[in-house]
Amino acid sequence: MLARDGPAIETRGVTRRFESRKGFLFRDITRTDALQGVDLTVERGSIFGLLGPNGAGKTTLTKILSTLLLPTGGEARVLGHDVSRDADWLRPRIGLVLGGERGLYNRVSGRDNLRYFADLYGIPPVEREARIRTVLERVDLSTAADRRVEEYSRGMKQKLHLARGILHRPEILFLDEPTIGLDPKSARETRKLIRSLVVDGVTIFLTTHYMFEAEELCPQLAILSKGRIVARDSVDNLRQLVGGDRTLEAEAYGFEDRELATLRHLPGVSKVVEEEYGPATRLTIRVRTEETGVDEVRRVLPGHDELSVRERRTSLEDVYLDLVEEEAR
Ligand SMILES: Nc1ncnc2c1ncn2[C@@H]1O[C@H](COP(=O)(O)OP(=O)(O)O)[C@@H](O)[C@H]1O
Ligand SMILES: [Mg+2]
């Protein structure tokens, strides 16, 4: 067994296959390999982000790690304990908030919802009310606590979900797309709340398909594509992985192959990608060093009337598109 101060999460070759039957007498079996060998280590006390497009397997992995679903292969340990064998030990130590609006009792108040979950979690009755008050304050729902949940906005419901997720003081909190469907203000408040939880020493495992959210919240992240981890590192290192943290964009009405070749030979240029951009063509130039900038690019692209060149920082979106596309190739 792993030591107590070992990683929060460790998986080796985790796979999950779904089989669904359809057609006459349910004879047609469709198999989906949602996870195809996931190796992951998540250290304690931080926010770890799992980023991936829809259908990548994020929810499946979250459910496996939070003991809701069994893996069909491989091994997954959370807090040093096997998710399949030690589920009873793990459950009280885990918080889980799945996206969407389900799982709350709309006809009763927010506070009554939390009372119900407190009893379910086995929180001692003498502690219950104080504990509920604390988490309601934490998620900024104190004033709305005695209103019925059906009157809550989407953002307030999500806050109540988070309150439920931390009520039993879990060591590790799983958040599956916590801001999906929220308006920008609620999403911002939710992210602020998530950041504040880390301060208390909670390890947070968060999935998202919003690049900026992962960039903003997660010092470390992994990119999941078609059931496989295609990269795992800090945002800054991921930028280097795809060829540098500077990106130049040049737009004009068509470029010649010879010009692309020249660009590729400029100092520090690691990659030049050409794409249609409306009626124009856009070149995305990834640069590793300071030597090549807007001026150098302009100099090797003479004779274009409508040339525009600008520089921006390589974004996580660039990284993501590079890696997810590489995987698709
Ligand atoms: N219960 C299920 N039965 C059949 N297929 C499923 C089931 N759950 C998920 N899948 C499939 O597994 C893949 C991964 O799904 P999911 O984990 O929900 O991805 P994500 O959360 O990244 O969008 C998808 O192709 C999805 O259709
Ligand atoms: Mg999902």
XYZ file of C-alpha atoms and ligand atoms in Angstrom:
357
model
C 0.000 0.000 0.000
C 1.158 3.513 -0.749
C 2.332 5.724 2.076
C -0.070 8.289 3.495
C 1.878 11.089 1.944
C 1.949 9.339 -1.436
C 0.102 10.763 -4.417
C -3.601 11.592 -4.163
C -4.345 9.610 -7.299
C -2.381 6.970 -9.163
C -3.664 4.989 -12.117
C -1.960 2.357 -14.229
C -3.412 1.230 -17.514
C -6.997 1.989 -16.594
C -9.461 0.905 -19.259
C -13.226 1.042 -19.425
C -15.359 -0.569 -22.080
C -19.086 0.023 -22.420
C -21.246 -2.481 -24.208
C -24.726 -1.573 -25.246
C -27.199 -3.787 -27.056
C -29.574 -2.633 -29.712
C -31.659 -3.964 -32.567
C -33.806 -7.107 -32.887
C -33.595 -9.114 -29.660
C -30.758 -6.753 -28.671
C -28.389 -8.737 -30.862
C -26.290 -5.831 -32.038
C -23.605 -5.075 -29.541
C -21.895 -1.724 -29.696
C -18.627 -1.477 -27.811
C -17.115 1.802 -26.764
C -13.637 1.876 -25.322
C -14.080 5.034 -23.291
C -10.690 4.700 -21.558
C -7.821 2.961 -23.294
C -5.013 2.696 -20.764
C -4.843 5.755 -18.563
C -1.660 6.319 -16.530
C -1.897 9.274 -14.230
C -0.343 10.556 -11.029
C -1.888 13.451 -9.158
C -0.047 14.969 -6.209
C -1.874 16.062 -3.081
C -2.941 19.553 -2.169
C -3.456 21.174 -5.518
C -5.934 21.494 -8.368
C -5.327 18.970 -11.080
C -7.086 19.565 -14.367
C -8.246 16.947 -16.837
C -8.926 18.678 -20.104
C -10.522 17.043 -23.109
C -13.222 17.391 -25.749
C -16.691 15.915 -25.382
C -16.595 12.148 -25.412
C -12.907 11.969 -24.430
C -13.700 9.927 -21.308
C -13.504 12.605 -18.587
C -16.725 11.660 -16.818
C -15.912 7.962 -17.072
C -12.534 8.488 -15.405
C -14.044 10.754 -12.743
C -16.642 8.109 -11.925
C -14.014 5.387 -11.686
C -11.812 7.450 -9.373
C -14.765 8.312 -7.165
C -15.842 4.625 -6.942
C -19.102 5.073 -8.873
C -17.982 2.898 -11.743
C -15.593 -0.040 -11.942
C -12.731 -0.036 -14.423
C -12.711 -2.988 -16.844
C -8.918 -3.146 -16.694
C -5.903 -1.659 -14.984
C -5.511 -0.295 -11.514
C -6.579 2.932 -9.850
C -5.602 4.113 -6.398
C -6.951 7.110 -4.581
C -5.296 8.180 -1.305
C -3.309 4.976 -1.601
C -6.397 2.759 -1.738
C -7.712 0.679 -4.596
C -10.964 2.085 -5.983
C -12.419 -1.356 -6.624
C -11.443 -3.123 -3.402
C -11.442 -0.270 -0.893
C -14.517 1.666 -2.016
C -16.028 1.626 1.487
C -12.880 3.125 2.971
C -12.680 5.728 0.236
C -16.261 6.988 -0.007
C -16.304 9.073 3.186
C -13.006 10.663 2.128
C -14.158 11.641 -1.343
C -16.423 14.442 -2.521
C -18.008 14.319 -5.940
C -19.847 16.963 -7.884
C -21.051 15.904 -11.309
C -22.182 18.502 -13.818
C -25.832 19.225 -14.441
C -28.749 19.985 -12.186
C -29.705 16.564 -10.952
C -29.302 15.274 -7.427
C -30.960 18.063 -5.449
C -34.399 18.143 -3.855
C -36.140 21.070 -5.465
C -39.178 21.197 -3.197
C -37.224 21.862 -0.027
C -34.726 24.501 1.034
C -31.018 24.488 0.418
C -30.445 23.982 4.120
C -32.805 20.995 4.221
C -30.985 19.472 1.269
C -27.756 19.715 3.232
C -29.424 18.236 6.340
C -30.441 15.256 4.254
C -26.919 14.751 2.890
C -25.359 15.306 6.326
C -27.418 12.407 7.674
C -26.514 10.315 4.667
C -22.810 10.996 5.256
C -23.204 10.101 8.921
C -22.255 13.522 10.252
C -22.988 13.473 14.004
C -26.265 15.308 14.801
C -24.558 17.615 17.324
C -22.227 18.884 14.626
C -24.725 18.980 11.815
C -26.212 22.495 12.024
C -22.883 24.230 12.596
C -21.275 22.311 9.765
C -24.101 23.259 7.413
C -23.855 26.914 8.427
C -20.130 26.888 7.690
C -20.428 25.407 4.213
C -23.344 27.684 3.327
C -21.195 30.653 4.251
C -18.340 29.187 2.324
C -20.331 29.006 -0.899
C -22.072 32.326 -0.222
C -25.565 30.876 0.068
C -26.357 31.844 3.671
C -29.039 34.371 2.807
C -30.782 32.016 0.370
C -30.406 28.926 2.554
C -34.032 28.762 3.635
C -35.549 29.305 0.223
C -36.696 26.372 -1.820
C -34.141 25.095 -4.294
C -36.638 25.403 -7.163
C -36.275 29.176 -6.796
C -32.495 28.982 -7.137
C -30.684 30.073 -10.256
C -28.433 27.618 -12.051
C -25.402 29.202 -10.384
C -26.934 28.899 -6.906
C -27.729 25.244 -7.517
C -24.146 24.646 -8.502
C -23.001 26.330 -5.296
C -25.321 24.068 -3.339
C -23.835 21.060 -5.137
C -20.388 22.255 -4.086
C -21.595 22.749 -0.520
C -22.847 19.167 -0.540
C -19.515 18.029 -1.986
C -17.507 19.507 0.901
C -19.983 18.938 3.748
C -18.255 15.788 4.989
C -14.811 17.419 4.665
C -13.407 15.155 1.992
C -9.661 14.921 1.430
C -10.190 14.885 -2.275
C -12.908 16.549 -4.293
C -13.873 15.490 -7.816
C -15.514 18.180 -9.911
C -16.805 17.161 -13.308
C -17.198 20.248 -15.524
C -18.178 22.440 -12.574
C -19.030 25.552 -14.587
C -20.848 23.985 -17.503
C -24.031 25.874 -18.352
C -23.358 28.679 -15.867
C -23.544 32.330 -16.814
C -20.140 34.085 -16.822
C -20.645 35.682 -13.398
C -21.645 32.443 -11.681
C -18.842 30.613 -13.455
C -16.356 33.164 -12.139
C -17.705 32.833 -8.592
C -17.544 29.064 -8.838
C -13.908 29.185 -9.938
C -13.088 31.531 -7.071
C -14.709 29.129 -4.649
C -12.787 26.184 -6.094
C -9.509 28.056 -5.647
C -10.377 28.824 -2.041
C -10.921 25.149 -1.251
C -7.335 24.288 -2.074
C -6.192 26.609 0.664
C -7.776 24.218 3.169
C -5.614 21.408 1.869
C -8.256 19.686 -0.236
C -6.953 18.022 -3.389
C -9.139 18.881 -6.333
C -9.498 16.826 -9.477
C -11.368 18.897 -12.024
C -12.479 18.104 -15.535
C -13.269 20.732 -18.087
C -13.397 21.313 -21.785
C -12.847 25.041 -21.301
C -9.233 25.786 -22.015
C -9.087 29.085 -20.165
C -10.598 27.450 -17.096
C -7.877 24.815 -16.999
C -5.258 27.498 -17.629
C -6.635 29.689 -14.847
C -7.172 27.046 -12.184
C -4.790 24.175 -12.717
C -1.031 24.319 -12.111
C -0.833 20.789 -13.495
C -3.017 19.262 -16.100
C -3.483 16.333 -18.386
C -5.090 16.324 -21.791
C -7.381 13.394 -22.491
C -8.258 12.551 -26.062
C -10.215 9.466 -27.134
C -9.605 7.694 -23.859
C -5.871 8.322 -23.719
C -3.713 10.863 -21.921
C -1.859 12.679 -24.689
C 0.054 15.074 -22.439
C 0.520 15.791 -18.786
C 2.452 18.771 -17.457
C 2.232 22.383 -16.322
C 0.680 24.850 -18.760
C 4.102 26.447 -19.344
C 5.797 23.159 -20.109
C 2.953 22.200 -22.400
C 3.645 25.365 -24.371
C 7.232 24.214 -24.863
C 6.030 20.758 -25.811
C 4.179 22.156 -28.813
C 7.135 24.207 -29.932
C 7.497 27.374 -27.890
C 5.573 29.955 -25.948
C 5.494 32.553 -28.725
C 3.098 32.392 -31.622
C 3.137 34.669 -34.657
C 0.193 34.936 -36.974
C 0.537 36.175 -40.541
C -2.468 36.780 -42.763
C -2.607 37.571 -46.465
C -4.317 36.439 -49.659
C -2.286 33.306 -50.269
C 1.333 32.350 -49.602
C 3.781 30.465 -51.766
C 5.445 27.215 -50.714
C 8.819 28.886 -51.048
C 7.732 31.518 -48.490
C 6.618 28.845 -46.047
C 9.952 27.101 -46.423
C 11.810 30.348 -45.697
C 9.716 30.913 -42.584
C 10.468 27.402 -41.360
C 14.170 28.196 -41.565
C 14.032 31.365 -39.471
C 15.831 30.997 -36.121
C 13.727 29.382 -33.408
C 10.775 28.544 -35.655
C 9.495 25.105 -34.756
C 6.343 24.927 -36.759
C 4.404 26.715 -39.492
C 0.802 25.772 -40.115
C -1.254 27.143 -43.006
C -5.038 27.410 -42.882
C -7.872 29.119 -44.697
C -9.120 32.121 -42.775
C -12.235 33.444 -44.475
C -11.122 34.680 -47.904
C -7.550 34.958 -46.640
C -4.874 32.510 -45.559
C -3.442 32.445 -42.080
C -0.047 31.150 -41.093
C 0.454 30.195 -37.487
C 4.152 30.251 -36.648
C 5.355 28.731 -33.404
C 8.632 30.203 -32.141
C 10.925 28.981 -29.381
C 13.269 31.959 -29.074
C 13.278 35.768 -29.104
C 15.215 36.018 -32.376
C 12.265 35.768 -34.704
C 9.491 38.319 -34.328
C 6.977 40.331 -36.327
C 9.693 42.296 -38.197
C 11.633 39.225 -39.289
C 8.458 37.579 -40.555
C 7.514 40.733 -42.503
C 10.971 40.858 -44.036
C 10.711 37.388 -45.556
C 7.175 37.962 -46.855
C 7.614 40.944 -49.200
C 5.204 41.787 -51.961
C 1.961 41.148 -50.064
C -0.265 44.227 -50.100
C -2.560 43.034 -47.388
C -0.102 41.357 -45.055
C -0.825 41.537 -41.357
C 1.507 40.007 -38.787
C 1.020 39.926 -35.043
C 2.476 38.192 -32.079
C 0.674 36.553 -29.189
C 1.517 34.169 -26.422
C 0.972 30.507 -27.254
C -2.307 29.666 -25.553
C -3.383 26.459 -24.000
C -5.832 26.252 -26.878
C -2.917 26.059 -29.338
C -1.368 23.310 -27.252
C -4.643 21.484 -27.040
C -5.408 21.687 -30.739
C -1.887 20.564 -31.632
C -2.034 17.557 -29.331
C -5.626 16.526 -29.940
C -5.116 16.832 -33.701
C -1.874 14.873 -33.582
C -3.776 12.114 -31.837
C -6.485 12.168 -34.515
C -3.964 11.848 -37.348
N -23.036 4.232 -19.827
C -22.488 4.275 -21.035
N -22.825 3.370 -21.986
C -22.276 3.397 -23.219
N -21.342 4.291 -23.602
C -20.951 5.226 -22.691
C -21.513 5.263 -21.376
N -20.927 6.296 -20.706
C -20.074 6.870 -21.569
N -20.072 6.234 -22.763
C -19.242 6.565 -23.934
O -17.897 6.649 -23.500
C -17.217 7.726 -24.157
C -16.668 8.685 -23.104
O -17.768 9.325 -22.458
P -17.576 10.365 -21.272
O -16.721 9.760 -20.226
O -18.927 10.806 -20.850
O -16.773 11.546 -21.983
P -16.639 13.091 -21.555
O -17.079 13.213 -20.120
O -15.186 13.404 -21.767
O -17.502 13.870 -22.482
C -18.232 8.353 -25.082
O -18.033 7.796 -26.365
C -19.554 7.928 -24.502
O -20.533 7.851 -25.493
Mg -18.475 14.453 -19.259
